[in-house]
Coordinates of C-alpha atoms in Angstrom, one line a residue:
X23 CA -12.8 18.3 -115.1
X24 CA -10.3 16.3 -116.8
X25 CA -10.7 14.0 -119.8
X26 CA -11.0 10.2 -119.7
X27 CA -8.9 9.6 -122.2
X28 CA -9.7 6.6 -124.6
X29 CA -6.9 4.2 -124.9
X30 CA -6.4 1.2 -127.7
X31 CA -8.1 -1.1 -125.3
X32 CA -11.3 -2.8 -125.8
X33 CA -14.4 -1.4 -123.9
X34 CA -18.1 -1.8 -123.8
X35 CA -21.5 -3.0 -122.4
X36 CA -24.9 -4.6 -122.9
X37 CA -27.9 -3.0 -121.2
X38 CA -29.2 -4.2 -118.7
X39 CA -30.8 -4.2 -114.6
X40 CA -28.6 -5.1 -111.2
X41 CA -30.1 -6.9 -108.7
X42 CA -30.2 -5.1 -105.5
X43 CA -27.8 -6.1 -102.6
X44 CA -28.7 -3.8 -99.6
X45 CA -30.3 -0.8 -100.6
X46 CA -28.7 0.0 -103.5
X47 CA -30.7 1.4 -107.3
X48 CA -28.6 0.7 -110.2
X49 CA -29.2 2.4 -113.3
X50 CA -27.6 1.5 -117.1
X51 CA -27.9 3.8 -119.5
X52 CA -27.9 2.5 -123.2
X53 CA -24.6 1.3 -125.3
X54 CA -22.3 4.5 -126.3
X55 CA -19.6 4.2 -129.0
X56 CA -16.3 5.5 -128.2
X57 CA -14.4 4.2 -131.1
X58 CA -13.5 7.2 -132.6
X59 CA -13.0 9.4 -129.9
X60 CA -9.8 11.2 -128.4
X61 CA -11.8 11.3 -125.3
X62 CA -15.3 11.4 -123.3
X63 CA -16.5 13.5 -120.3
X64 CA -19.6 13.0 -118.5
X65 CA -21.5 16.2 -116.6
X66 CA -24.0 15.5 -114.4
X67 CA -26.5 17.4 -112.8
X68 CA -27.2 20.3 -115.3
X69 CA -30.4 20.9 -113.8
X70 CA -31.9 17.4 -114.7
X71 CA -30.0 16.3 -117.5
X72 CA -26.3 14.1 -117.7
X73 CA -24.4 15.3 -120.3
X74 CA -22.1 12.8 -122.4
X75 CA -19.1 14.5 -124.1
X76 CA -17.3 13.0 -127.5
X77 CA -14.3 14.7 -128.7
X78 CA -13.5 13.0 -131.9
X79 CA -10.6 15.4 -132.5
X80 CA -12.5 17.7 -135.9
X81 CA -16.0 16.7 -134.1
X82 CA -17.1 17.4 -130.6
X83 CA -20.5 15.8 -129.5
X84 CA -22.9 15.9 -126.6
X85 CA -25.5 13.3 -125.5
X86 CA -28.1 14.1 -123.7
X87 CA -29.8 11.7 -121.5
X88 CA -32.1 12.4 -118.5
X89 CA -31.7 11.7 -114.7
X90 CA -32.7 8.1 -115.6
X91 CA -30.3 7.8 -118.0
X92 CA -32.3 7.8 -120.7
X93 CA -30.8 9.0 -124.5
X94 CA -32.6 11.9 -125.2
X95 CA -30.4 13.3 -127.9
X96 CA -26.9 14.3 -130.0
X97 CA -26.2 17.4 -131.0
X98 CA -22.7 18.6 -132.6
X99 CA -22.5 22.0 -132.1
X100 CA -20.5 23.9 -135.1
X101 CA -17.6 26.0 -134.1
X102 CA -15.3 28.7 -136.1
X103 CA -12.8 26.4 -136.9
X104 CA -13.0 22.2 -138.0
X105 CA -9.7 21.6 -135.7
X106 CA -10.1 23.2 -132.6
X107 CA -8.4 22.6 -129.2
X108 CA -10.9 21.6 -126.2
X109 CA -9.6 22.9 -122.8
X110 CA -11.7 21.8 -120.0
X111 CA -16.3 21.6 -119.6
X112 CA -17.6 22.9 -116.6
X113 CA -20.9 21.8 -115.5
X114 CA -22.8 24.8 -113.3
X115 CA -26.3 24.4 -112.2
X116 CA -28.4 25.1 -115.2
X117 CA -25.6 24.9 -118.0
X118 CA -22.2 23.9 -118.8
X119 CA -18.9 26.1 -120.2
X120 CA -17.0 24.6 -122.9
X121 CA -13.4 26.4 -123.1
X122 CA -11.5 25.6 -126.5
X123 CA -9.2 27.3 -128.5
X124 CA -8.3 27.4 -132.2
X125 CA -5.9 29.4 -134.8
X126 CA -7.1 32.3 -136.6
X127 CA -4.3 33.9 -139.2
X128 CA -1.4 34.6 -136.7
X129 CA -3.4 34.4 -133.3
X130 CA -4.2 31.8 -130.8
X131 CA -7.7 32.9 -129.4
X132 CA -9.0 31.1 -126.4
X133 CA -12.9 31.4 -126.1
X134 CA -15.4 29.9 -123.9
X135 CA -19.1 28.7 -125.3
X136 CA -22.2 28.8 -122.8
X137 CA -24.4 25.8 -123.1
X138 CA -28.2 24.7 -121.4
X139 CA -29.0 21.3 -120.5
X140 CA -30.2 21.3 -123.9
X141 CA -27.0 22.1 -125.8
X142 CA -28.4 25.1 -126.9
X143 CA -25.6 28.0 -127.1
X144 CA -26.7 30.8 -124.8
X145 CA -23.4 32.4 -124.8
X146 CA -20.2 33.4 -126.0
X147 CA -16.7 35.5 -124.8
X148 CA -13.3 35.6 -125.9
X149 CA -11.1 35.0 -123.1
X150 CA -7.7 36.1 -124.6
X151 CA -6.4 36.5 -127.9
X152 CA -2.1 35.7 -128.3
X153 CA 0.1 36.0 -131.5
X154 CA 2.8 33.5 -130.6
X155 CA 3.0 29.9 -131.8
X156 CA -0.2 27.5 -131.9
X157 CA 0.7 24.6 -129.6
X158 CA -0.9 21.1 -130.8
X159 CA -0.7 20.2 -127.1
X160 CA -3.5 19.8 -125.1
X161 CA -3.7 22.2 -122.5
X162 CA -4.1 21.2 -119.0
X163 CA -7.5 22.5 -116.9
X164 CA -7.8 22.7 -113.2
X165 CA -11.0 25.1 -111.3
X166 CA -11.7 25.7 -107.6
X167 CA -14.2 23.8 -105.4
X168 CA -17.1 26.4 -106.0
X169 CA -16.5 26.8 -109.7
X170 CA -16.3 30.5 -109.4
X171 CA -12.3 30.1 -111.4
X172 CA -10.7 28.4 -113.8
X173 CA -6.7 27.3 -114.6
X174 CA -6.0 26.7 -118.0
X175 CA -1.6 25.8 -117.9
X176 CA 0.7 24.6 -120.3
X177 CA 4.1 23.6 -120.6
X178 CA 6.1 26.0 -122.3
X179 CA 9.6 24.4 -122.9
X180 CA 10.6 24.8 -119.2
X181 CA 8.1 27.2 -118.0
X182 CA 4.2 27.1 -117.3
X183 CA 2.0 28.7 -119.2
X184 CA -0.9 30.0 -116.4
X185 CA -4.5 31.7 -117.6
X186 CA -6.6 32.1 -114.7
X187 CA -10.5 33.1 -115.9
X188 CA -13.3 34.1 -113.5
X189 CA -15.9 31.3 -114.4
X190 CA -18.5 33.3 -113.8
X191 CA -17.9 36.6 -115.4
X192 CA -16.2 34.3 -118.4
X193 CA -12.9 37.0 -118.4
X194 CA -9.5 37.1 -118.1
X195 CA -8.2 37.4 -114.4
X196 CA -4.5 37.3 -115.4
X197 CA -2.1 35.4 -117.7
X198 CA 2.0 34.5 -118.0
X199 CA 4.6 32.5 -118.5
X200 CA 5.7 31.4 -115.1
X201 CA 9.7 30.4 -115.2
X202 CA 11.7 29.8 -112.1
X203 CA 15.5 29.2 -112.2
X204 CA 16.9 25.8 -112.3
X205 CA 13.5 24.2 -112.1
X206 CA 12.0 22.5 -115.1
X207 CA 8.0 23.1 -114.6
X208 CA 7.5 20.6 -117.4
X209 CA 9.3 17.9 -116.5
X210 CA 9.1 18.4 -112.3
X211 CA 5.2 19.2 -112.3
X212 CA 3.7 16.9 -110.0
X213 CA 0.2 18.5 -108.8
X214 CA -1.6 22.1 -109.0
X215 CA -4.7 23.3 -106.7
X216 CA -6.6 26.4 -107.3
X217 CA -8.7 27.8 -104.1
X218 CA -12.2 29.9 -104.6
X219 CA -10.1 33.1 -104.0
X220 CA -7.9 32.3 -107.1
X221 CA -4.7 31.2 -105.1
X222 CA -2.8 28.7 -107.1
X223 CA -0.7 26.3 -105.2
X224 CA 2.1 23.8 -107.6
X225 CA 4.0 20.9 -105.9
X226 CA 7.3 19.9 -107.6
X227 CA 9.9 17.4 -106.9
X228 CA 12.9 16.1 -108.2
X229 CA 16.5 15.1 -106.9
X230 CA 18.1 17.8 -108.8
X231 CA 16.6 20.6 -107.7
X232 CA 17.9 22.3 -105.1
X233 CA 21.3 20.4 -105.1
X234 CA 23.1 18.1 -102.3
X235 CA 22.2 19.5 -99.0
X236 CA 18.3 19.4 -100.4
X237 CA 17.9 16.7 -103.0
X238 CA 15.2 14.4 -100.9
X239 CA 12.6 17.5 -100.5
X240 CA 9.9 19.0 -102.4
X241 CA 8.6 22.2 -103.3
X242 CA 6.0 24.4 -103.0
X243 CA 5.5 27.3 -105.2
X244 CA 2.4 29.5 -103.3
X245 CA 0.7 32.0 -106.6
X246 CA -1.4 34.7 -105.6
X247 CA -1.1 36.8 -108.6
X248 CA 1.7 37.4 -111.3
X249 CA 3.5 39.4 -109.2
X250 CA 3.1 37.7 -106.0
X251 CA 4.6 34.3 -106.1
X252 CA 6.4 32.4 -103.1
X253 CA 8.6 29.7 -103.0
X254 CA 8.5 27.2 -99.7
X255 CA 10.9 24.2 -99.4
X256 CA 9.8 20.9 -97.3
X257 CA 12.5 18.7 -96.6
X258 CA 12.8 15.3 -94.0
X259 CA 15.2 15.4 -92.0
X260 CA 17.1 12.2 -93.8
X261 CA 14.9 10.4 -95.6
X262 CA 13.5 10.5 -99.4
X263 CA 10.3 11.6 -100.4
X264 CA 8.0 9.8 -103.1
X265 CA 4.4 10.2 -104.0
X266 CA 2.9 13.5 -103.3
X267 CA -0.3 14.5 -102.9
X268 CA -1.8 18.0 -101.8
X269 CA -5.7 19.6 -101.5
X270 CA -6.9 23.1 -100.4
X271 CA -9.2 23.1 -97.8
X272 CA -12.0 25.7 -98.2
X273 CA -14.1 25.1 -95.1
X274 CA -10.5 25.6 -92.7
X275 CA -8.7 27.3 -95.2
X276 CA -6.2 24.9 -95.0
X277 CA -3.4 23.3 -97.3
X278 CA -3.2 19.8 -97.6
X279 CA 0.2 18.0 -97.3
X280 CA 0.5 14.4 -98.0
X281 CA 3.7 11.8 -99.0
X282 CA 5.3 8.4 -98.3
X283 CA 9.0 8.0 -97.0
X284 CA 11.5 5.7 -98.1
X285 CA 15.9 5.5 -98.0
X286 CA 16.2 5.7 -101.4
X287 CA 13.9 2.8 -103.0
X288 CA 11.1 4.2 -104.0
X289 CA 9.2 0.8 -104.2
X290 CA 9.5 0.8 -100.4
X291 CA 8.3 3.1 -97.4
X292 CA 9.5 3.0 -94.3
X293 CA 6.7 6.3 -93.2
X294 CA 4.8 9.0 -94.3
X295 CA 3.7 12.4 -93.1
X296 CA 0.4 13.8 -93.8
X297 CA -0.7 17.4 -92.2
X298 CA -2.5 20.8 -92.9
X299 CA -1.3 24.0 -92.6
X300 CA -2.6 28.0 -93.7
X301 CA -1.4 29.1 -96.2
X302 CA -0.3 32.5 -94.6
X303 CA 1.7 30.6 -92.0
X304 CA 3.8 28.3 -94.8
X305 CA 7.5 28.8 -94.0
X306 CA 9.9 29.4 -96.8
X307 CA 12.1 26.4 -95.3
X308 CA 10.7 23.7 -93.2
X309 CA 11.8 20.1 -91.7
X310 CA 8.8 17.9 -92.2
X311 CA 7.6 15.8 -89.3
X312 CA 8.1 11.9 -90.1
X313 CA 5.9 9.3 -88.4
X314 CA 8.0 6.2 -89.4
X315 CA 5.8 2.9 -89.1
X316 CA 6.6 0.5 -85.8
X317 CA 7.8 -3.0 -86.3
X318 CA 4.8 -4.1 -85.5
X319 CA 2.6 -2.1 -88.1
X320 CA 5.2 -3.5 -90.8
X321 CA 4.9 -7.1 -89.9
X322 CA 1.3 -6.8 -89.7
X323 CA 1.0 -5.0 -93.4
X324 CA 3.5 -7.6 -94.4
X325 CA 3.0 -11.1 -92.6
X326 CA 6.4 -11.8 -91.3
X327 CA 7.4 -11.6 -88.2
X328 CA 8.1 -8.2 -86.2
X329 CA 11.6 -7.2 -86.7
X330 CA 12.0 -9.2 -90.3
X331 CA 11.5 -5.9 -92.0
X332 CA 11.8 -2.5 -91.9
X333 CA 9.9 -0.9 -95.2
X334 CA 6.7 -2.1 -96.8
X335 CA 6.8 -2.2 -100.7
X336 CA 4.9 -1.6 -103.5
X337 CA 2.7 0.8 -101.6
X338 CA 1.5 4.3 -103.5
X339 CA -0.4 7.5 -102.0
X340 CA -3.4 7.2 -104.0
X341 CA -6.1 9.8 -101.9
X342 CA -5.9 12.5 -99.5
X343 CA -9.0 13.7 -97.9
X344 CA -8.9 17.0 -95.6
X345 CA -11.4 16.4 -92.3
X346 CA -13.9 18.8 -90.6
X347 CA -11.3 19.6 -87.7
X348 CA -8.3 20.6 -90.3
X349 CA -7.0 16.8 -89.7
X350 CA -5.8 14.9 -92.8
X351 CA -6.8 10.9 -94.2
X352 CA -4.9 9.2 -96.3
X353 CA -5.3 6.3 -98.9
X354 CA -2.5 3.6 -99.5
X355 CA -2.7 1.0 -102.1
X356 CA -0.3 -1.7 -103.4
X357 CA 0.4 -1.3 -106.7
X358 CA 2.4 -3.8 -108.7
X359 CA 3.1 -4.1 -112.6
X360 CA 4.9 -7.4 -114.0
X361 CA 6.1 -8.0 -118.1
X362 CA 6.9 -11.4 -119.1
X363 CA 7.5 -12.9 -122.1
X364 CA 4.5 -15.3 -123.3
X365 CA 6.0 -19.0 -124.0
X366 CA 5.2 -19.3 -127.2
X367 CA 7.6 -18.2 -129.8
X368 CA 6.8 -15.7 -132.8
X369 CA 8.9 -15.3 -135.8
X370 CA 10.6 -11.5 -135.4
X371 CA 10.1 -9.0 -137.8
X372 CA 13.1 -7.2 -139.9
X373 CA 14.8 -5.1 -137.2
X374 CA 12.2 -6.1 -134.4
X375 CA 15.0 -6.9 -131.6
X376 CA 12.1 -8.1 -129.4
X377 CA 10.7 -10.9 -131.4
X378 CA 8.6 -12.4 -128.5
X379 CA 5.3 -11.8 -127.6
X380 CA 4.8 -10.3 -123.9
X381 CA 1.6 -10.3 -121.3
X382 CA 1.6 -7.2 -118.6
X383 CA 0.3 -8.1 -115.1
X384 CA -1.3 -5.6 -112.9
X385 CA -2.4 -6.2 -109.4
X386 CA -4.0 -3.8 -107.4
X387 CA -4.1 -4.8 -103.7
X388 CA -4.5 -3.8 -100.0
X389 CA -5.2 -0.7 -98.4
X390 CA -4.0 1.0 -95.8
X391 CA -5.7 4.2 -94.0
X392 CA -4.4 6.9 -92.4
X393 CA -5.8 9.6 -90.1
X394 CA -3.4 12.2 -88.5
X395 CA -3.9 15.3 -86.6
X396 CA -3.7 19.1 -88.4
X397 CA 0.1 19.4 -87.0
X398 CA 0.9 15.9 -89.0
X399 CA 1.0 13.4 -85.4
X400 CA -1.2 9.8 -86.3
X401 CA -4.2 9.6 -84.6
X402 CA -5.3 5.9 -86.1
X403 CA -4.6 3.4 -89.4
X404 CA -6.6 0.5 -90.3
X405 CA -5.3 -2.1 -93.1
X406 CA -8.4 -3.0 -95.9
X407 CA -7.6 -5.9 -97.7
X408 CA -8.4 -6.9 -101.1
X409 CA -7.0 -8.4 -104.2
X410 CA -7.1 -7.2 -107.9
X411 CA -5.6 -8.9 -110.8
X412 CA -6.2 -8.4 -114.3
X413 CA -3.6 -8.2 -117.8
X414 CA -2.7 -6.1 -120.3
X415 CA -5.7 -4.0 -120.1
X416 CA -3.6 -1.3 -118.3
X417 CA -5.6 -1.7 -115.2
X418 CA -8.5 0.7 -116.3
X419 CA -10.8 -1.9 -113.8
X420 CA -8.6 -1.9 -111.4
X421 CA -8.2 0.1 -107.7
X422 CA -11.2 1.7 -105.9
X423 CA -13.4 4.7 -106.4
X424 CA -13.1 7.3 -103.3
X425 CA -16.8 8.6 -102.6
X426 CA -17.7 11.1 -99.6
X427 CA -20.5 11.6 -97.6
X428 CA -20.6 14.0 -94.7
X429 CA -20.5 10.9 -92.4
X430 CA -18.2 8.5 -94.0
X431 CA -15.8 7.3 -96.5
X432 CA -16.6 4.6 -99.2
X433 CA -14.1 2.8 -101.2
X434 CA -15.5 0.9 -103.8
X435 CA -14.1 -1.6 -105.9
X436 CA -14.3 -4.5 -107.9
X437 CA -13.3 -8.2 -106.4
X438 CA -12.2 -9.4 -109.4
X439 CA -11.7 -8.1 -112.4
X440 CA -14.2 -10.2 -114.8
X441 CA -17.0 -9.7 -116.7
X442 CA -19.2 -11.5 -114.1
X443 CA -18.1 -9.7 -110.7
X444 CA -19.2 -8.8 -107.2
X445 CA -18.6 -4.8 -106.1
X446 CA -17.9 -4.4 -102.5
X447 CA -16.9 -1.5 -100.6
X448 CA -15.1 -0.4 -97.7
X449 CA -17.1 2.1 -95.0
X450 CA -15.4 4.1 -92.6
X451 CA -15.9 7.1 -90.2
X452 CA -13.8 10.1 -89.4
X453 CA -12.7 8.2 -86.0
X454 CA -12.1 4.8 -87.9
X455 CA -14.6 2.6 -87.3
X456 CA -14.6 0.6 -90.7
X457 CA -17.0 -2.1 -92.0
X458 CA -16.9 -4.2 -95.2
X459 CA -19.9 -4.4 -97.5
X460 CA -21.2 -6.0 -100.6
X461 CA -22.7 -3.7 -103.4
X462 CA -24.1 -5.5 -106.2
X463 CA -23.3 -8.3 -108.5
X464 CA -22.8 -8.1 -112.2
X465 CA -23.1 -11.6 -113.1
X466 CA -24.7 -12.3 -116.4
X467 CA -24.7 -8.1 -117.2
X468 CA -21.7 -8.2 -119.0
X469 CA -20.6 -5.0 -117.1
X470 CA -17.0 -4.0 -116.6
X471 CA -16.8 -1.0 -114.6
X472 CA -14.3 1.3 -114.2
X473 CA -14.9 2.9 -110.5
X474 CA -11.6 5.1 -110.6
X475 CA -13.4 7.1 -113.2
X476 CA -16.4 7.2 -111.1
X477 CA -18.3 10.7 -110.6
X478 CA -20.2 11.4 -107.6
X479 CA -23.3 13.6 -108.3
X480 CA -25.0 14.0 -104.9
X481 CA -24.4 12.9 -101.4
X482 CA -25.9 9.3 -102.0
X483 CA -24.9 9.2 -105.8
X484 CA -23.0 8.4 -108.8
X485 CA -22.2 7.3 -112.1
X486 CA -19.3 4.9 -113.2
X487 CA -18.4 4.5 -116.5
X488 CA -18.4 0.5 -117.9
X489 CA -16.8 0.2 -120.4
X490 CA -16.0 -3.0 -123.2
X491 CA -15.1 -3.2 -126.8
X492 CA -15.2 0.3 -127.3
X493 CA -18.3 1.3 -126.2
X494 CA -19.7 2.8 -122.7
X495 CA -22.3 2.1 -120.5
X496 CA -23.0 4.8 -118.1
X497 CA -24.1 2.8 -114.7
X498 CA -26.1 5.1 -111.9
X499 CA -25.6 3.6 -107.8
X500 CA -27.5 5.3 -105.8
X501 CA -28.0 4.2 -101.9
X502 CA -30.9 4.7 -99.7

């Protein structure tokens, strides 16, 4: 699970009941200081506890608090060292692994500690043990949809650093320095997946690759141990390609392919292609198949008449969601960042060449939805409107939360982004059928909630963060 890493904004919440709208319970947990953290996890459903990670850089500590999200208690556990490195946390069933790593002498040793829904250690292994340099980075952690392995990667000046670890057995599967010629893995890293068999898949993209003939592509690099590694190259057949996404599909044992299309502005797209494929039948080359949007789908998305324009802007790929048949959904959102100078003047500092204060204004607005077949050809697309402003809070409140039943497809978001707020959602099915919904209201809660770090934690649950003046509330929907 990644971190939700604490920023120098201001963050927390009072206590306190929603009202129900529909048939929604709403649950808030008690006030939890973050002021002094580098970052905060929760973990759900170890058996019937929620687990609430601090890591305060020399201090890690848990909260525990029950299925009601009641505080039941902190615990810091010790460790061998005062500075270690936290990797990833796992939650499992009935406990939780906690991968870190610290320096002893000469060595970089990479262990993983076993914990109950009590905190209590039950465990311990050393997963490797290295006597090279101690990197201060954080390391990146990524683990398969069944739990059963774990990626711990690092930059390592141009290359990637790759441990995979069986989760289960706690050990070593395999570990190297990946390094490819004339690609920069740190800089040109733009997504990993790792399947329940331990096949690591890396998408990178950037102009310079692959030189002239290939410079609008992206690549694929397929891992299915250290000495099995293959290379496939995508490419349109003339346009650009910006924001990718991928996701490994266990139940079809499918890949994932997602991106939008533009000629060369990448605040514009004038398609996208979205597919799935196995990964056995990846070729090393291929032409990707474009579905370019109609006049009349941009001067719908845009308001002007058909023919006026030819690309929509400010559009990102935020989601990709693999169906049942192999087919693939995508999410859309507009995404828009402004800096302006405020109008009042401040007297500049000694060297400061900027000497006026500025505001930042985000807005987060509509949606669009697309479904396409498994060979990438559009089966339907719906538009969701909504509109999200808010400044110089880096738009933590901002954009939707993505939460999957086996029916359906929620998007939940916040109308406006204010202390006193109504959350709504979009509904939709496999085929599109779509419906717009009021959640609940925060008025008077002085809750300000943060749905794209939303968990789910069951079929008809889950737990968004709220977050104000540098303290959390942890707020429990659950629908009936």
């Amino acid at each position: 699970m990644k971190f939700i890493k604490v920023g120098c904004l201001v963050c927390a919440f009072m206590i306190a009941m929603l009202s129900h709208v529909y048939c929604q319970k709403v649950t808030v947990s008690r006030e939890i200081g973050i002021r002094n953290n580098y970052a905060y996890e929760i973990l759900p459903n170890i058996e019937d506890r929620i687990i609430f990670y601090h890591d305060r850089g020399t201090e890690q500590q848990f909260e525990i608090y029950d299925n009601n999200l009641r505080h039941m208690q902190s615990l810091i556990p010790e460790f061998e060292k005062k500075n270690i490195i936290p990797a990833g946390l796992i939650g499992m069933d009935t406990s939780f692994n906690f991968y870190y790593s610290y320096r002893d002498e000469d060595s970089t040793i990479l262990k993983v500690n076993v914990y109950d829904k009590s905190v209590s250690l039950k465990d311990t292994n050393i997963i490797s043990v290295n006597r090279k340099n101690f990197k201060k980075d954080n390391p990146k952690f990524a683990y398969s949809q069944d739990k059963s392995k774990v990626l711990i990667f690092n930059p390592d000046d141009k290359n990637l650093h790759l441990q995979l670890i069986d989760n289960y057995k706690r050990k070593l599967i395999y570990e190297f320095t990946l390094s490819m010629k004339d690609i920069n893995l740190k800089t040109d890293f733009q997504k990993l997946e790792v399947s329940n068999k331990g096949e690591v898949f890396i998408l990178g993209r950037k102009s310079s690759f692959w030189g002239r003939d290939n410079e609008k592509g992206f690549l694929l690099i397929r891992i299915l141990d250290q000495t099995n590694i293959f290379i496939h190259r995508f490419n349109p057949e003339r346009d650009h390609i910006s924001d990718l996404l991928m996701d490994y599909d266990e139940k079809n044992q499918r890949l994932a392919l997602a991106g939008l299309t533009n000629e060369g502005d990448e605040s514009k797209s004038n398609g996208y292609f979205a597919f799935s494929i196995r990964a056995n039948d990846i070729p090393t080359d291929a032409e990707i198949l474009i579905n370019r949007f109609s006049p009349e789908f941009l001067a719908e998305v845009s308001g002007k008449k058909i023919g006026k324009v030819k690309e929509i802007s400010n559009y990102q790929l935020r989601d990709i969601v693999v169906r049942n048949d192999g087919g693939v959904i995508i999410v859309c959102e507009v995404v828009k960042e402004f800096t302006r100078r405020s109008q009042i003047n401040s007297p500049g500092q000694v060297g400061d060449y900027f000497p006026y204060r500025g505001f930042v204004d985000y807005y987060h607005e509509d949606l669009i939805i697309i479904a396409t077949f498994p060979e990438g050809k559009e089966h339907w697309k719906k538009i969701f409107f909504k509109k999200q402003f808010s400044q110089d809070d880096n738009a933590i409140y901002s954009s939707y939360y993505l939460f999957k039943s086996p029916s359906q497809i929620k998007l939940i978001y916040n109308d406006e982004i204010k202390n006193n707020n109504t959350v709504s959602e979009y509904i939709f099915d496999p085929m599109g059928n779509a419906e717009r919904r009021s959640v609940l209201s925060t008025e008077y809660q002085n809750l300000k909630l943060r749905f794209r770090e939303a968990i789910q934690i069951g079929p008809a649950s889950l737990i968004v963060p709220s977050e104000k003046s540098w303290k959390i509330n942890m707020v429990k929907i659950d629908y009936y």
